[in-house]
Structure formats: C-alpha cells, structure tokens
mmCIF file of C-alpha atoms in Angstrom:
data_model
loop_
_atom_site.group_PDB
_atom_site.id
_atom_site.type_symbol
_atom_site.label_atom_id
_atom_site.label_comp_id
_atom_site.label_asym_id
_atom_site.label_seq_id
_atom_site.Cartn_x
_atom_site.Cartn_y
_atom_site.Cartn_z
ATOM 1 C CA MET A 143 25.618 -40.059 -0.380
ATOM 2 C CA ASN A 144 25.836 -39.968 -4.161
ATOM 3 C CA LYS A 145 22.569 -38.101 -4.254
ATOM 4 C CA SER A 146 23.700 -35.395 -1.905
ATOM 5 C CA ILE A 147 26.905 -34.849 -3.853
ATOM 6 C CA THR A 148 24.867 -34.385 -7.033
ATOM 7 C CA ALA A 149 22.648 -31.998 -5.119
ATOM 8 C CA PHE A 150 25.541 -29.852 -4.005
ATOM 9 C CA VAL A 151 27.102 -29.795 -7.438
ATOM 10 C CA LEU A 152 23.793 -28.711 -8.943
ATOM 11 C CA LEU A 153 23.374 -26.087 -6.261
ATOM 12 C CA ALA A 154 26.844 -24.714 -6.931
ATOM 13 C CA PHE A 155 26.030 -24.412 -10.620
ATOM 14 C CA THR A 156 22.805 -22.592 -9.887
ATOM 15 C CA ALA A 157 24.570 -20.191 -7.573
ATOM 16 C CA ALA A 158 27.233 -19.500 -10.207
ATOM 17 C CA ALA A 159 24.562 -18.942 -12.836
ATOM 18 C CA CYS A 160 22.734 -16.452 -10.610
ATOM 19 C CA GLN A 161 25.894 -14.541 -9.984
ATOM 20 C CA SER A 162 26.818 -14.149 -13.633
ATOM 21 C CA LYS A 163 23.308 -12.905 -14.311
ATOM 22 C CA ASP A 164 23.787 -10.239 -11.646
ATOM 23 C CA THR A 165 26.982 -8.930 -13.169
ATOM 24 C CA GLU A 166 25.339 -8.852 -16.538
ATOM 25 C CA SER A 167 22.457 -6.714 -15.369
ATOM 26 C CA ASN A 168 24.872 -4.476 -13.501
ATOM 27 C CA SER A 169 26.792 -3.753 -16.663
ATOM 28 C CA GLN A 170 23.501 -3.040 -18.390
ATOM 29 C CA VAL A 171 22.665 -0.467 -15.760
ATOM 30 C CA LEU A 172 26.052 1.121 -16.281
ATOM 31 C CA ASP A 173 25.499 1.230 -20.029
ATOM 32 C CA SER A 174 22.187 2.990 -19.700
ATOM 33 C CA ALA A 175 23.678 5.428 -17.206
ATOM 34 C CA GLU A 176 26.284 6.384 -19.771
ATOM 35 C CA VAL A 177 23.622 6.894 -22.386
ATOM 36 C CA ASN A 178 21.800 9.195 -19.993
ATOM 37 C CA ILE A 179 24.866 11.280 -19.414
ATOM 38 C CA GLU A 180 25.370 11.646 -23.151
ATOM 39 C CA ASN A 181 21.794 12.714 -23.636
ATOM 40 C CA LYS A 182 22.099 15.318 -20.938
ATOM 41 C CA ASP A 183 24.826 17.045 -22.913
ATOM 42 C CA VAL A 184 22.537 17.442 -25.872
ATOM 43 C CA GLU A 185 19.361 18.481 -24.086
ATOM 44 C CA PRO A 186 19.105 21.724 -22.143
ATOM 45 C CA GLU A 187 18.768 21.459 -18.380
ATOM 46 C CA SER A 188 15.166 22.616 -18.438
ATOM 47 C CA ALA A 189 14.243 19.248 -19.939
ATOM 48 C CA THR A 190 14.706 17.576 -16.555
ATOM 49 C CA PRO A 191 11.433 15.879 -15.547
ATOM 50 C CA PHE A 192 11.666 17.021 -11.948
ATOM 51 C CA SER A 193 9.469 19.889 -10.893
ATOM 52 C CA SER A 194 8.447 21.523 -7.639
ATOM 53 C CA SER A 195 4.941 22.038 -9.023
ATOM 54 C CA ILE A 196 2.118 19.631 -8.215
ATOM 55 C CA ASP A 197 0.182 20.573 -11.385
ATOM 56 C CA ASN A 198 0.919 17.256 -13.118
ATOM 57 C CA ILE A 199 -0.293 15.279 -10.115
ATOM 58 C CA ILE A 200 -3.512 17.293 -10.105
ATOM 59 C CA THR A 201 -3.995 16.734 -13.853
ATOM 60 C CA GLU A 202 -3.697 12.953 -13.405
ATOM 61 C CA TYR A 203 -5.936 13.084 -10.340
ATOM 62 C CA LEU A 204 -8.657 14.864 -12.336
ATOM 63 C CA ASN A 205 -8.314 12.235 -15.091
ATOM 64 C CA LEU A 206 -8.686 9.547 -12.442
ATOM 65 C CA LYS A 207 -11.717 11.273 -10.959
ATOM 66 C CA ASN A 208 -13.380 11.495 -14.389
ATOM 67 C CA ALA A 209 -12.681 7.794 -15.034
ATOM 68 C CA LEU A 210 -14.362 6.887 -11.737
ATOM 69 C CA THR A 211 -17.309 9.139 -12.597
ATOM 70 C CA ALA A 212 -17.635 7.171 -15.839
ATOM 71 C CA ASP A 213 -17.435 3.855 -13.867
ATOM 72 C CA ASN A 214 -14.329 2.973 -15.878
ATOM 73 C CA SER A 215 -12.109 0.849 -13.663
ATOM 74 C CA SER A 216 -9.293 0.129 -16.134
ATOM 75 C CA GLU A 217 -8.875 3.815 -17.056
ATOM 76 C CA ALA A 218 -8.880 4.668 -13.354
ATOM 77 C CA SER A 219 -6.112 2.130 -12.822
ATOM 78 C CA LYS A 220 -4.028 3.730 -15.568
ATOM 79 C CA PHE A 221 -4.330 7.214 -14.045
ATOM 80 C CA GLY A 222 -3.618 5.827 -10.569
ATOM 81 C CA LYS A 223 -0.296 4.568 -11.902
ATOM 82 C CA ASN A 224 0.349 7.940 -13.563
ATOM 83 C CA ILE A 225 -0.081 9.683 -10.203
ATOM 84 C CA VAL A 226 2.517 7.372 -8.643
ATOM 85 C CA SER A 227 5.015 8.279 -11.356
ATOM 86 C CA GLU A 228 4.241 12.013 -11.116
ATOM 87 C CA ILE A 229 4.765 11.903 -7.343
ATOM 88 C CA SER A 230 8.222 10.431 -7.859
ATOM 89 C CA LYS A 231 9.114 13.336 -10.154
ATOM 90 C CA LEU A 232 8.539 15.985 -7.491
ATOM 91 C CA ASP A 233 11.582 18.093 -6.714
ATOM 92 C CA VAL A 234 11.389 18.585 -2.966
ATOM 93 C CA SER A 235 14.511 20.744 -2.803
ATOM 94 C CA LYS A 236 12.578 23.890 -3.760
ATOM 95 C CA PHE A 237 9.767 23.412 -1.237
ATOM 96 C CA THR A 238 9.241 25.900 1.573
ATOM 97 C CA THR A 239 9.382 24.590 5.138
ATOM 98 C CA GLU A 240 5.604 24.648 5.376
ATOM 99 C CA GLN A 241 5.223 22.788 2.091
ATOM 100 C CA ARG A 242 7.781 20.247 3.197
ATOM 101 C CA GLU A 243 5.886 19.556 6.409
ATOM 102 C CA VAL A 244 2.603 18.856 4.641
ATOM 103 C CA TYR A 245 4.402 16.878 1.944
ATOM 104 C CA ASP A 246 6.103 14.651 4.535
ATOM 105 C CA GLU A 247 2.796 14.060 6.278
ATOM 106 C CA VAL A 248 0.676 13.073 3.285
ATOM 107 C CA ILE A 249 2.781 12.080 0.259
ATOM 108 C CA ASP A 250 3.601 8.541 1.359
ATOM 109 C CA ASP A 251 -0.053 7.929 1.932
ATOM 110 C CA ALA A 252 -1.102 9.557 -1.354
ATOM 111 C CA LYS A 253 1.356 7.370 -3.211
ATOM 112 C CA GLU A 254 0.092 4.229 -1.549
ATOM 113 C CA GLN A 255 -3.559 5.029 -2.266
ATOM 114 C CA SER A 256 -2.645 5.639 -5.933
ATOM 115 C CA GLU A 257 -0.771 2.335 -6.078
ATOM 116 C CA HIS A 258 -3.824 0.485 -4.820
ATOM 117 C CA ILE A 259 -6.008 2.229 -7.398
ATOM 118 C CA GLY A 260 -3.483 1.189 -10.055
ATOM 119 C CA ASP A 261 -3.423 -2.425 -8.876
ATOM 120 C CA ASN A 262 -7.188 -2.942 -8.783
ATOM 121 C CA SER A 263 -8.216 -2.513 -12.396
ATOM 122 C CA ASP A 264 -11.246 -4.772 -11.945
ATOM 123 C CA ASN A 265 -12.550 -3.521 -8.633
ATOM 124 C CA LEU A 266 -14.307 -0.149 -8.761
ATOM 125 C CA PRO A 267 -15.552 -0.135 -5.132
ATOM 126 C CA HIS A 268 -12.013 -0.809 -3.910
ATOM 127 C CA GLN A 269 -10.592 1.943 -6.126
ATOM 128 C CA ARG A 270 -13.185 4.377 -4.808
ATOM 129 C CA GLU A 271 -12.286 3.611 -1.197
ATOM 130 C CA HIS A 272 -8.691 4.537 -1.934
ATOM 131 C CA PHE A 273 -9.777 7.540 -3.998
ATOM 132 C CA ALA A 274 -11.524 8.977 -0.923
ATOM 133 C CA LEU A 275 -8.292 8.788 1.082
ATOM 134 C CA LEU A 276 -6.245 10.166 -1.821
ATOM 135 C CA SER A 277 -8.622 13.114 -2.237
ATOM 136 C CA ARG A 278 -8.128 14.111 1.371
ATOM 137 C CA ASP A 279 -4.332 13.958 0.990
ATOM 138 C CA LEU A 280 -4.381 16.125 -2.132
ATOM 139 C CA ALA A 281 -6.763 18.647 -0.587
ATOM 140 C CA ASP A 282 -4.230 19.082 2.217
ATOM 141 C CA LEU A 283 -1.401 19.481 -0.284
ATOM 142 C CA LEU A 284 -3.369 22.150 -2.141
ATOM 143 C CA ALA A 285 -3.688 24.153 1.049
ATOM 144 C CA VAL A 286 0.033 24.953 0.817
ATOM 145 C CA PHE A 287 0.815 24.467 -2.894
ATOM 146 C CA GLU A 288 -0.175 26.770 -5.738
ATOM 147 C CA THR A 289 -1.868 25.343 -8.790
ATOM 148 C CA LYS A 290 -2.779 27.055 -12.048
ATOM 149 C CA LYS A 291 -6.112 25.300 -12.237
ATOM 150 C CA GLN A 292 -9.438 26.564 -10.918
ATOM 151 C CA LEU A 293 -10.607 23.801 -8.565
ATOM 152 C CA TYR A 294 -13.579 23.079 -6.359
ATOM 153 C CA GLN A 295 -13.779 20.909 -3.280
ATOM 154 C CA VAL A 296 -16.983 18.907 -3.455
ATOM 155 C CA PHE A 297 -18.592 16.889 -0.643
ATOM 156 C CA CYS A 298 -20.664 13.739 -1.018
ATOM 157 C CA PRO A 299 -22.558 13.092 2.240
ATOM 158 C CA MET A 300 -23.723 9.611 1.233
ATOM 159 C CA TYR A 301 -20.398 7.843 0.670
ATOM 160 C CA ASP A 302 -18.775 5.516 3.236
ATOM 161 C CA ASP A 303 -21.920 4.633 5.192
ATOM 162 C CA LYS A 304 -22.952 8.281 5.253
ATOM 163 C CA LYS A 305 -19.700 9.395 6.844
ATOM 164 C CA GLY A 306 -19.211 11.353 3.636
ATOM 165 C CA ALA A 307 -16.141 12.056 1.532
ATOM 166 C CA ILE A 308 -14.711 14.917 -0.500
ATOM 167 C CA TRP A 309 -13.296 15.105 -4.004
ATOM 168 C CA LEU A 310 -11.608 17.805 -6.049
ATOM 169 C CA SER A 311 -13.098 18.879 -9.338
ATOM 170 C CA GLU A 312 -12.460 21.251 -12.189
ATOM 171 C CA PHE A 313 -16.239 21.520 -12.776
ATOM 172 C CA LYS A 314 -18.791 23.572 -10.916
ATOM 173 C CA GLU A 315 -21.363 21.070 -12.066
ATOM 174 C CA ILE A 316 -21.612 18.007 -9.762
ATOM 175 C CA LYS A 317 -20.415 14.718 -11.280
ATOM 176 C CA ASN A 318 -19.982 12.222 -8.488
ATOM 177 C CA PRO A 319 -16.932 9.897 -8.750
ATOM 178 C CA TYR A 320 -17.991 7.789 -5.722
ATOM 179 C CA PHE A 321 -21.290 6.589 -7.149
ATOM 180 C CA GLY A 322 -20.835 7.287 -10.870
ATOM 181 C CA SER A 323 -23.924 6.656 -12.949
ATOM 182 C CA GLN A 324 -25.749 5.341 -9.866
ATOM 183 C CA MET A 325 -26.055 8.772 -8.293
ATOM 184 C CA LEU A 326 -24.224 11.187 -10.567
ATOM 185 C CA THR A 327 -25.429 14.479 -9.141
ATOM 186 C CA CYS A 328 -25.095 13.733 -5.415
ATOM 187 C CA GLY A 329 -22.902 16.272 -3.672
ATOM 188 C CA SER A 330 -22.363 19.970 -3.055
ATOM 189 C CA ILE A 331 -19.494 22.402 -3.469
ATOM 190 C CA GLN A 332 -17.785 23.130 -0.147
ATOM 191 C CA LYS A 333 -15.261 25.684 -1.336
ATOM 192 C CA GLU A 334 -13.266 27.064 -4.216
ATOM 193 C CA LEU A 335 -9.559 26.359 -4.113
ATOM 194 C CA MET B 286 13.924 -40.141 -9.431
ATOM 195 C CA ILE B 287 14.619 -36.683 -10.833
ATOM 196 C CA PHE B 288 11.530 -35.413 -9.081
ATOM 197 C CA ILE B 289 12.768 -36.711 -5.734
ATOM 198 C CA GLY B 290 16.159 -35.159 -6.456
ATOM 199 C CA VAL B 291 14.642 -31.754 -7.138
ATOM 200 C CA LEU B 292 12.480 -32.031 -4.058
ATOM 201 C CA PHE B 293 15.591 -32.787 -2.065
ATOM 202 C CA ILE B 294 17.572 -29.879 -3.511
ATOM 203 C CA ILE B 295 14.945 -27.245 -2.883
ATOM 204 C CA GLN B 296 14.883 -28.221 0.797
ATOM 205 C CA LEU B 297 18.367 -26.726 1.028
ATOM 206 C CA TYR B 298 16.963 -23.288 0.342
ATOM 207 C CA GLN B 299 15.870 -21.960 3.726
ATOM 208 C CA PRO B 300 15.863 -18.139 3.760
ATOM 209 C CA ASP B 301 16.033 -16.094 6.965
ATOM 210 C CA ARG B 302 12.931 -16.390 9.048
ATOM 211 C CA ASN B 303 10.679 -13.490 9.921
ATOM 212 C CA ILE B 304 11.285 -13.695 13.668
ATOM 213 C CA ASP B 305 12.260 -10.775 15.899
ATOM 214 C CA GLU B 306 13.146 -12.806 19.039
ATOM 215 C CA ASN B 307 10.573 -10.788 20.979
ATOM 216 C CA ILE B 308 12.395 -7.518 20.489
ATOM 217 C CA VAL B 309 9.696 -4.855 20.627
ATOM 218 C CA THR B 310 10.981 -1.605 19.148
ATOM 219 C CA PRO B 311 9.441 1.797 19.998
ATOM 220 C CA LEU B 312 7.854 1.715 16.530
ATOM 221 C CA HIS B 313 5.673 -1.304 17.365
ATOM 222 C CA ILE B 314 1.945 -0.573 17.504
ATOM 223 C CA SER B 315 1.865 -1.712 21.132
ATOM 224 C CA GLU B 316 4.289 1.139 21.916
ATOM 225 C CA THR B 317 2.846 3.818 19.625
ATOM 226 C CA MET B 318 -0.830 3.407 20.461
ATOM 227 C CA ASP B 319 -3.115 2.514 23.292
ATOM 228 C CA VAL B 320 -4.277 -0.893 22.144
ATOM 229 C CA PRO B 321 -6.781 -2.628 24.456
ATOM 230 C CA VAL B 322 -5.725 -6.099 25.631
ATOM 231 C CA ASN B 323 -8.555 -7.901 23.843
ATOM 232 C CA VAL B 324 -7.760 -6.179 20.545
ATOM 233 C CA MET B 325 -4.054 -6.891 20.875
ATOM 234 C CA LYS B 326 -4.812 -10.564 21.434
ATOM 235 C CA ILE B 327 -6.808 -10.706 18.186
ATOM 236 C CA LEU B 328 -4.137 -8.845 16.229
ATOM 237 C CA LYS B 329 -1.518 -11.267 17.508
ATOM 238 C CA SER B 330 -3.415 -14.421 16.659
ATOM 239 C CA SER B 331 -4.932 -13.342 13.334
ATOM 240 C CA CYS B 332 -2.740 -10.616 11.827
ATOM 241 C CA PHE B 333 0.844 -10.647 13.076
ATOM 242 C CA ASP B 334 1.932 -13.740 11.120
ATOM 243 C CA CYS B 335 1.993 -11.693 7.912
ATOM 244 C CA HIS B 336 1.819 -8.112 9.209
ATOM 245 C CA SER B 337 4.659 -7.936 11.719
ATOM 246 C CA ASN B 338 8.333 -8.786 12.082
ATOM 247 C CA ASN B 339 7.445 -11.864 14.090
ATOM 248 C CA THR B 340 5.788 -14.837 12.415
ATOM 249 C CA ASN B 341 4.609 -17.826 14.384
ATOM 250 C CA TYR B 342 5.809 -20.549 11.987
ATOM 251 C CA PRO B 343 3.942 -23.879 11.829
ATOM 252 C CA TRP B 344 5.984 -27.107 11.478
ATOM 253 C CA TYR B 345 5.255 -27.523 7.775
ATOM 254 C CA SER B 346 6.831 -24.142 7.096
ATOM 255 C CA TYR B 347 10.161 -25.981 7.199
ATOM 256 C CA ILE B 348 9.230 -27.866 4.049
ATOM 257 C CA GLN B 349 9.749 -26.434 0.575
ATOM 258 C CA PRO B 350 8.007 -25.221 -1.538
ATOM 259 C CA VAL B 351 5.533 -24.265 1.234
ATOM 260 C CA ARG B 352 8.305 -22.216 2.779
ATOM 261 C CA SER B 353 8.787 -19.995 -0.278
ATOM 262 C CA MET B 354 5.065 -19.392 -0.709
ATOM 263 C CA MET B 355 4.824 -18.381 2.910
ATOM 264 C CA GLU B 356 7.758 -15.966 2.688
ATOM 265 C CA ARG B 357 6.158 -14.319 -0.334
ATOM 266 C CA HIS B 358 2.899 -13.817 1.567
ATOM 267 C CA ILE B 359 4.756 -12.353 4.521
ATOM 268 C CA LYS B 360 6.742 -9.980 2.307
ATOM 269 C CA ASN B 361 3.568 -8.699 0.619
ATOM 270 C CA GLY B 362 1.762 -8.453 3.928
ATOM 271 C CA LYS B 363 4.496 -6.412 5.555
ATOM 272 C CA GLU B 364 4.782 -4.098 2.582
ATOM 273 C CA ASN B 365 1.142 -3.173 2.948
ATOM 274 C CA LEU B 366 1.006 -3.025 6.715
ATOM 275 C CA ASN B 367 3.629 -3.794 9.333
ATOM 276 C CA PHE B 368 2.445 -3.552 12.933
ATOM 277 C CA SER B 369 6.051 -3.832 14.128
ATOM 278 C CA GLU B 370 6.851 -0.551 12.365
ATOM 279 C CA PHE B 371 3.529 1.202 12.749
ATOM 280 C CA GLY B 372 5.200 4.174 14.420
ATOM 281 C CA SER B 373 7.271 4.872 11.317
ATOM 282 C CA TYR B 374 4.131 5.821 9.364
ATOM 283 C CA SER B 375 3.039 9.454 9.240
ATOM 284 C CA ARG B 376 -0.051 10.234 11.319
ATOM 285 C CA ARG B 377 -2.150 10.430 8.170
ATOM 286 C CA LYS B 378 -0.926 7.031 7.068
ATOM 287 C CA GLN B 379 -1.625 5.521 10.486
ATOM 288 C CA GLU B 380 -5.185 6.871 10.414
ATOM 289 C CA ASN B 381 -5.778 5.522 6.936
ATOM 290 C CA LYS B 382 -4.251 2.145 7.764
ATOM 291 C CA LEU B 383 -6.674 1.790 10.663
ATOM 292 C CA ASP B 384 -9.542 2.869 8.435
ATOM 293 C CA ARG B 385 -8.519 0.234 5.869
ATOM 294 C CA ILE B 386 -8.221 -2.444 8.568
ATOM 295 C CA ALA B 387 -11.786 -1.809 9.734
ATOM 296 C CA LYS B 388 -13.145 -1.896 6.174
ATOM 297 C CA GLN B 389 -11.261 -5.035 5.135
ATOM 298 C CA ILE B 390 -12.312 -6.924 8.243
ATOM 299 C CA LYS B 391 -15.912 -5.846 7.777
ATOM 300 C CA ALA B 392 -15.849 -7.044 4.164
ATOM 301 C CA ASN B 393 -14.170 -10.367 5.158
ATOM 302 C CA GLU B 394 -11.235 -9.516 2.878
ATOM 303 C CA MET B 395 -8.830 -10.014 5.769
ATOM 304 C CA PRO B 396 -7.520 -12.354 7.097
ATOM 305 C CA LEU B 397 -7.035 -13.850 3.624
ATOM 306 C CA PRO B 398 -9.232 -16.908 2.969
ATOM 307 C CA SER B 399 -6.150 -18.857 1.815
ATOM 308 C CA TYR B 400 -4.478 -18.182 5.161
ATOM 309 C CA LEU B 401 -7.585 -19.208 7.079
ATOM 310 C CA LEU B 402 -7.676 -22.560 5.263
ATOM 311 C CA ILE B 403 -4.606 -23.567 7.241
ATOM 312 C CA HIS B 404 -4.931 -21.332 10.304
ATOM 313 C CA ARG B 405 -8.401 -22.185 11.523
ATOM 314 C CA ASP B 406 -7.819 -20.434 14.831
ATOM 315 C CA ALA B 407 -7.102 -17.136 13.059
ATOM 316 C CA LYS B 408 -10.659 -16.875 11.764
ATOM 317 C CA LEU B 409 -12.413 -13.912 13.369
ATOM 318 C CA SER B 410 -15.759 -14.453 15.056
ATOM 319 C CA GLU B 411 -18.435 -11.777 14.646
ATOM 320 C CA ILE B 412 -17.668 -10.624 18.192
ATOM 321 C CA GLU B 413 -13.958 -10.326 17.483
ATOM 322 C CA LYS B 414 -14.653 -8.409 14.277
ATOM 323 C CA ALA B 415 -16.868 -5.999 16.177
ATOM 324 C CA GLU B 416 -14.207 -5.542 18.857
ATOM 325 C CA ILE B 417 -11.645 -4.387 16.319
ATOM 326 C CA ILE B 418 -14.041 -2.264 14.286
ATOM 327 C CA ASN B 419 -15.411 -0.548 17.394
ATOM 328 C CA TRP B 420 -11.928 0.149 18.677
ATOM 329 C CA ILE B 421 -10.995 1.819 15.366
ATOM 330 C CA ASN B 422 -14.250 3.760 15.127
ATOM 331 C CA ASP B 423 -13.808 5.075 18.666
ATOM 332 C CA LEU B 424 -10.300 6.261 17.808
ATOM 333 C CA SER B 425 -11.514 8.333 14.880
ATOM 334 C CA LYS B 426 -14.174 10.070 16.969
ATOM 335 C CA PRO B 427 -12.949 13.436 18.240
ATOM 336 C CA ALA B 428 -12.263 13.432 21.979
ATOM 337 C CA ILE B 429 -14.993 15.244 23.914
#
C-alpha cells in the first residue's frame, strides 16, 4: 500500500513537471512570434521566403543529382533535406488550376522521397532508389511549371533491373547519377525541357 | 528496491492502443484496391501490426517498457505506410508505395528483423514473397 502511494505521488510530480515545461515552451513560441512580427516591419515584403517558383527546388535537385553522380552519400543527404525545406516554402496561392492539380498529385510523394534521401546518409543504393521516384515527380512538375534553367531529361535503361529510370540534368553530356563512377556515361537524352 | 519501484511506476503508463475495433474505412487498402485473398492474408499477418490502424497485440505488450518500444515502432511504421489510410495517398504516392514494398520485401528489409525475432509467424517464405512481388508487378503492367 505504502509503495503504491509513493508511486502515485511520484507520478503526480512528474505530470506537474511536464505541464510546466509545456507552458514554458509555449511562451517561448510566443516570444519568437513577436520577434518575427518586429522583423517584418523592418524588412520589405519581398523578403518573404515563399515563392510560386520551383527554381530553388530544381537547383537543390541538381545539386543532389551531382552528389549521387560523385557517389557522395552524405552530400546527397544534405541536398535531400534542402529539397524538403524548399518544398515547404512554395506559395501555392499563385498556382494556376493546372499547376495545382499536378502539385497535389506529386508533391507529397516528392517530399517523402527527399526525406528518405536525407535520412539515409550512409546508403547510396537506397538514396538512388528514392532519387528515381523523385526524378519522375519533378519531371511531371516541370511539364506545367516554368523554370529559368535549360534542362534535359536523360534516360538510363540499365537501372532498376533494366526497367530503366530518368533523371533531369543541366548538362548535355551524360553523367549518370544511378551508377556514378561504375557506369558514368550510361544513358541518353530523351528530350529538352 | 528503487528499481522495483520504478518498474512498478512505469507500468501505470499505458497509452491508447492502436486498435480500430474492426472498423474498415473506405480509405483502407482492401476498399481502395483489388487485393487478392492470398496477398491480403500475408499483409495481415506480416505487415498490419505496424502499418495499419489495427495492431494484433501480444500478451507481453502490456508490460512496460516493451509497450513504449512497440508504440514507437508502430508510430514510425504508420508514418511511412498505413494500409488503413492507403486511399488518402495520391495515385502517384500509392504507385510508389507499392513499388517500395516490392523492393523492400525482395531485399529482406521488411518485415524488420527485430520484429521477426518475436513474431516468427510473420516471416515471409520465398513463395509468399513472390506472391506479393508478382501482384505488385502485375499492377504496374499496362492493361492490354
């Protein structure tokens, strides 16, 4: 009996401790919100990170692709995480209906593939599997979104048990991100975007 | 003595269980896709414990700290793939999930080895693996 009383007292203390921690972090959130509001007054509105352009996503994707080409798993992980953060900065309010449809269909998936690439900094084959799925998502996005960059869609027939996979590249020259140094020049340009 | 006390206290923490009382929503994979009976049986026995809203809890799941470890696995599992809410994924995401399932099963990455240590019956035989992989491959082939 004594034991269970002690148990309940201890439990009550723990619960109280948890609660006070919650309020603390809440007030911290409030503080930082205030700071943000103050900053907004100083900076012009154009400084907002949100954009309806997918250029930044493409830039990080190309970085990721080049890291995979160089067989560099930890760099690839870093750029995977960058893509996730760029996706969250998209301003969907300025999208056309057509853009919105494609966005709704692929963006969740693109984000998830990028997360997996970010989380697997020691597993190149795993990152490449997700890169193949991500590439397809971004190719579909590019069908309805403008980008300032000159891009090529390249096809590697060997990847994924010869089912093949595409990637997007800024180079006309073939540098294969699926096999890296193993088979650097495998692939052919399918189309210019 | 303190150790026994702590062990006793943590037993009091029993979070909500991942059980849906057999409520199958329209988002469940069994409602959104044509899943053959044999495949569904495998999914149920080897995947649903961590990848659905209905876990079949063993008796020792009532004991802490096993309980907390299990809940963490289930939370992670459902975040990555939840068969109970398969219909909420976009078509692209559904396709890619199936593609990932086939690849992970082929590579023996799923079911997780740590899960199989306890759930011997969840281990997939070569035949069962082939049944799932073939089902997924047939889905991705264009209809003739």
